[in-house]
Tab-separated table of C-alpha atoms in Angstrom:
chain	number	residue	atom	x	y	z
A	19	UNK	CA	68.080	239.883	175.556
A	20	UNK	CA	64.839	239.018	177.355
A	21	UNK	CA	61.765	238.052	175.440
A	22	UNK	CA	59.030	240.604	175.315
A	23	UNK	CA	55.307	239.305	175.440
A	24	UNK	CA	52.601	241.720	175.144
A	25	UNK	CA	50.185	241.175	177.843
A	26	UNK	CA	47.300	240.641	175.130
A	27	UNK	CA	49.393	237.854	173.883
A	28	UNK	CA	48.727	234.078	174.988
A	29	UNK	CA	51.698	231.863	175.145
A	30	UNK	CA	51.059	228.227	176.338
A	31	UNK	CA	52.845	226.517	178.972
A	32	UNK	CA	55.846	224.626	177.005
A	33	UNK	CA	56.221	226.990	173.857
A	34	UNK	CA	60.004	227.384	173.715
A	35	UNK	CA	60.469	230.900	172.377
A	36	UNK	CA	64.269	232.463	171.910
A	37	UNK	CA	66.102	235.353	173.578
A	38	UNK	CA	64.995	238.623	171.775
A	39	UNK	CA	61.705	237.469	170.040
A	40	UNK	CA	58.820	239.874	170.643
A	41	UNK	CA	55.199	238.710	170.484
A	42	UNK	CA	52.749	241.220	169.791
A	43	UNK	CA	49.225	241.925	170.622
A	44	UNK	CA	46.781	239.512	170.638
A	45	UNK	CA	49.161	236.462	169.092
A	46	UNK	CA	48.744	232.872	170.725
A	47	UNK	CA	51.938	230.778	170.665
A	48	UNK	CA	50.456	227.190	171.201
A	49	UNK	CA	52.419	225.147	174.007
A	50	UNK	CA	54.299	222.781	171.282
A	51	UNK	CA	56.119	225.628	169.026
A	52	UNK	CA	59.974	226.309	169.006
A	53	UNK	CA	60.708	230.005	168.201
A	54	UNK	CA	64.326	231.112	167.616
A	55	UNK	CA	66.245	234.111	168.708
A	56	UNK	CA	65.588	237.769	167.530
A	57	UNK	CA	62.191	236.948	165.967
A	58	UNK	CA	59.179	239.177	165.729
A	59	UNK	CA	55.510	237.777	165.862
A	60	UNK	CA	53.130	240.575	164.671
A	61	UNK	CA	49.851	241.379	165.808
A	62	UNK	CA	47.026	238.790	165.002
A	63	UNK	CA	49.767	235.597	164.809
A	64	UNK	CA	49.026	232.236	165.430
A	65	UNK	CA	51.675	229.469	165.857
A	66	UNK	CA	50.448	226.096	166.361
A	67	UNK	CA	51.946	223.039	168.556
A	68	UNK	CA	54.013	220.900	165.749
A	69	UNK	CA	55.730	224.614	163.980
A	70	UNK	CA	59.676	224.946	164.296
A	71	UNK	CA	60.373	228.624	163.799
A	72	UNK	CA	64.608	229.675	163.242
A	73	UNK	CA	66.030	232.845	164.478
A	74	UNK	CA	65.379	236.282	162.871
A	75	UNK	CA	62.433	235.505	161.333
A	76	UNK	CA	59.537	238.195	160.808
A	77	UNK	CA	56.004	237.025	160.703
A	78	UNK	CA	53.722	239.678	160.460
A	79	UNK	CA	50.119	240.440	161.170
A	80	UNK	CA	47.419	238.027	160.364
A	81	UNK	CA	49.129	235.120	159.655
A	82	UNK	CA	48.249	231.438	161.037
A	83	UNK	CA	51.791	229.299	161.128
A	84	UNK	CA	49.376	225.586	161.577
A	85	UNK	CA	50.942	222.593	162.142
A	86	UNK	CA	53.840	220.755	160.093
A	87	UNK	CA	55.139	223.872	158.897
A	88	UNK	CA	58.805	224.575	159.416
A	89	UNK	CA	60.642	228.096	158.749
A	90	UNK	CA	64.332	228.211	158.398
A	91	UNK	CA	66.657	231.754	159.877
A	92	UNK	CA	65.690	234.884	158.217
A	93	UNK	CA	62.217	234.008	156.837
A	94	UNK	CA	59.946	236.929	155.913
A	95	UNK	CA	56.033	236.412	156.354
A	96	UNK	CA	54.120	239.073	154.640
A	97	UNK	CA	50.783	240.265	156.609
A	98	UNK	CA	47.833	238.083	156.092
A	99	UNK	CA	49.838	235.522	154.560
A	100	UNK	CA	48.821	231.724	154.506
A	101	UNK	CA	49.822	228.366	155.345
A	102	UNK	CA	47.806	225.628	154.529
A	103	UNK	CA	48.587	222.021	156.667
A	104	UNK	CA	45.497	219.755	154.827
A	105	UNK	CA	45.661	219.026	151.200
A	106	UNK	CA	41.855	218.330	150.574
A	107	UNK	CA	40.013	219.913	153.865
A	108	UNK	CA	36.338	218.727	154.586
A	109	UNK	CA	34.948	220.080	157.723
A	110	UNK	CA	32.924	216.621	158.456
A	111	UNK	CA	36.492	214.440	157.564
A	112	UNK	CA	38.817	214.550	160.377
A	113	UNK	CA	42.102	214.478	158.651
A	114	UNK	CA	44.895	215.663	160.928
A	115	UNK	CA	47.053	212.140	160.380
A	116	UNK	CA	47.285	213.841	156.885
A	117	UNK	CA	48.861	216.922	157.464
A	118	UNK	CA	51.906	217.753	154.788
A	119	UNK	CA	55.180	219.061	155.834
A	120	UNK	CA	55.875	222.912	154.523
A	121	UNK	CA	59.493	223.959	154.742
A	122	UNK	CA	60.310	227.294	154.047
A	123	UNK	CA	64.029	227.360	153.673
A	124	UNK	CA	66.432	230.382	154.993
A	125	UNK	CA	66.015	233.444	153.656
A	126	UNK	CA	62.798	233.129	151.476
A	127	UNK	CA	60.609	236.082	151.605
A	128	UNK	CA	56.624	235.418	151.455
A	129	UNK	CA	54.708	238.288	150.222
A	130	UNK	CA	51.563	239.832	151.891
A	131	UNK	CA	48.472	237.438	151.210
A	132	UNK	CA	50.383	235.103	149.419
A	133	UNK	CA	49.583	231.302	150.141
A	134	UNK	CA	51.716	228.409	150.396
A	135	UNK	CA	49.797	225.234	149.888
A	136	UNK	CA	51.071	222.733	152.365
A	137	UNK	CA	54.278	220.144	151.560
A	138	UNK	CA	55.871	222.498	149.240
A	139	UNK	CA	59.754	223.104	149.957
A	140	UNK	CA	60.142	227.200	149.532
A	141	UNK	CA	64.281	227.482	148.430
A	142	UNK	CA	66.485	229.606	150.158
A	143	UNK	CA	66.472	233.170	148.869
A	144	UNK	CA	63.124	232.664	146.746
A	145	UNK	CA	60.901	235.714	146.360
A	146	UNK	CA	56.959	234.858	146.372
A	147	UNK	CA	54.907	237.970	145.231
A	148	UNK	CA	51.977	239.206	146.881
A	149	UNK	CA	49.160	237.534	145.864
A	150	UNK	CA	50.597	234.283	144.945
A	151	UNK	CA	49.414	231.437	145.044
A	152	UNK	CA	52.678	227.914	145.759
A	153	UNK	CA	51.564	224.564	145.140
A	154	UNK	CA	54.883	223.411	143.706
A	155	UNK	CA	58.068	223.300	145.431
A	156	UNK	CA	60.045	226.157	144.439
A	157	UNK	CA	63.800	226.915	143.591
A	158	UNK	CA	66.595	228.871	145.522
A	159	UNK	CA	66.440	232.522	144.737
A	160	UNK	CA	63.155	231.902	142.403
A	161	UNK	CA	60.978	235.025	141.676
A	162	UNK	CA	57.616	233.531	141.905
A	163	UNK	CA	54.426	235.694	141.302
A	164	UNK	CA	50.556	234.488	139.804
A	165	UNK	CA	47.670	231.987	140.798
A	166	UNK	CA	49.045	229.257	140.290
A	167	UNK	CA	52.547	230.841	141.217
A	168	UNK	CA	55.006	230.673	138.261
A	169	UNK	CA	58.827	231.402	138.100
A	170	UNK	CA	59.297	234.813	136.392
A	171	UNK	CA	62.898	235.320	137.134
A	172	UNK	CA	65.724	234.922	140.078
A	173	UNK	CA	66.339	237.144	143.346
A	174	UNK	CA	69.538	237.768	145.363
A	175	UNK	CA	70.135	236.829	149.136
A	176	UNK	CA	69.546	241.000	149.353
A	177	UNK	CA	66.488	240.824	147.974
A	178	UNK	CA	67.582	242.505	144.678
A	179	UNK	CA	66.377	240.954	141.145
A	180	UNK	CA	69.354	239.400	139.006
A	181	UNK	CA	69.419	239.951	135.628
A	182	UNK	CA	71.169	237.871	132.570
A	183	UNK	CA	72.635	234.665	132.428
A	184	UNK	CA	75.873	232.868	133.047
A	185	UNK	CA	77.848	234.035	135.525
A	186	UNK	CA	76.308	237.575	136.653
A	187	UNK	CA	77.661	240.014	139.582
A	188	UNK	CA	74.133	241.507	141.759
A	189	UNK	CA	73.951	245.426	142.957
A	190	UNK	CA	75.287	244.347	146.503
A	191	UNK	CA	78.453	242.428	144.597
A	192	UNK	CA	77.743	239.161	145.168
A	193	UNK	CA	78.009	236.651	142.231
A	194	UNK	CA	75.196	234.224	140.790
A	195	UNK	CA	75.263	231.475	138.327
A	196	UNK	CA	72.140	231.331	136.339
A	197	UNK	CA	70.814	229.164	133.919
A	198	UNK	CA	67.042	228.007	132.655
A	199	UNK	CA	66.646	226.194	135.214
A	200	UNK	CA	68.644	226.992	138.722
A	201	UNK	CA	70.437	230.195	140.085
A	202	UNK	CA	73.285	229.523	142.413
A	203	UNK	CA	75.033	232.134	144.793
A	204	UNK	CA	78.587	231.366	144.272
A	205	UNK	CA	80.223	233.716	146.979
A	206	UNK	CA	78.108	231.643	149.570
């Protein structure tokens, strides 16, 4: 499957960009970013030089993927989401050699203008709400919502919210382990 490029887009020389992906209307794919297969870049999306990107991941409009930022397969960006790569920004401080590493692992769906504050670890499956704001590493299949973000329950890989504890079977009939602390996907 070819790789469709709308002719308002920019893609630098060197971007590496996977069989399938579309890039939309007036996106710039900066010459250093690896894009997997089947992935759609929305309208408005920028994707800087040091940004891995897996396969099947949606990133829609308005969102800035900046340096050090790392998305694992099947990654939803909500529109006019945001990725931070400085911890402390001062326009007169040049501080690029500071830039934190955000991984968003597979799975994880980021909600429309939510913000992930850079070198946070997203876990596979997590939910983050619209609105919310991530400046602590969150858990696999974690239902995050609030400013700061807080855990308010646990999510299935389907995107479904699991309910109880112990051992717990979700709508699509996979099974969960949950305690306080962690939910595991035991059919994985």
């Amino acid at each position: 499957m070819a790789v469709v490029v709308h002719p308002t887009a920019i893609v630098d020389d060197g971007a590496r960009i996977g069989e399938g992906t579309r890039v939309w209307h007036w996106t710039h794919v900066c010459g250093g970013a690896v894009i997997g297969d089947g992935c759609s870049l929305g309208q408005n999306v920028f994707v800087g030089n040091d940004v891995v990107i897996g396969d099947r991941v949606k990133i829609q409009n308005n969102v800035s993927v900046y340096d050090a930022v790392r998305i694992e397969d099947d990654v939803f960006c909500g529109p006019s989401m945001v990725f931070t790569n400085v911890y402390n920004p001062r326009s007169s401080v040049e501080r690029k050699s500071e830039y934190r590493t955000t991984l968003i692992k597979k799975g994880a769906t980021l909600g429309a203008n939510s913000t992930i504050v850079c070198g946070v670890t997203v876990g596979r499956y997590a939910f983050v709400g619209a609105g919310a704001v991530v400046n602590q590493d969150v858990p696999d299949h974690a239902l995050m919502v609030g400013v700061p973000a807080r855990r308010i329950g646990w999510m299935s890989a389907a995107g479904t919210r699991l309910h109880g504890d112990g051992v717990i079977l979700s709508e699509e009939g996979r099974r969960y382990k949950i305690t306080d602390q962690a939910c595991v996907a035991l059919d994985d």
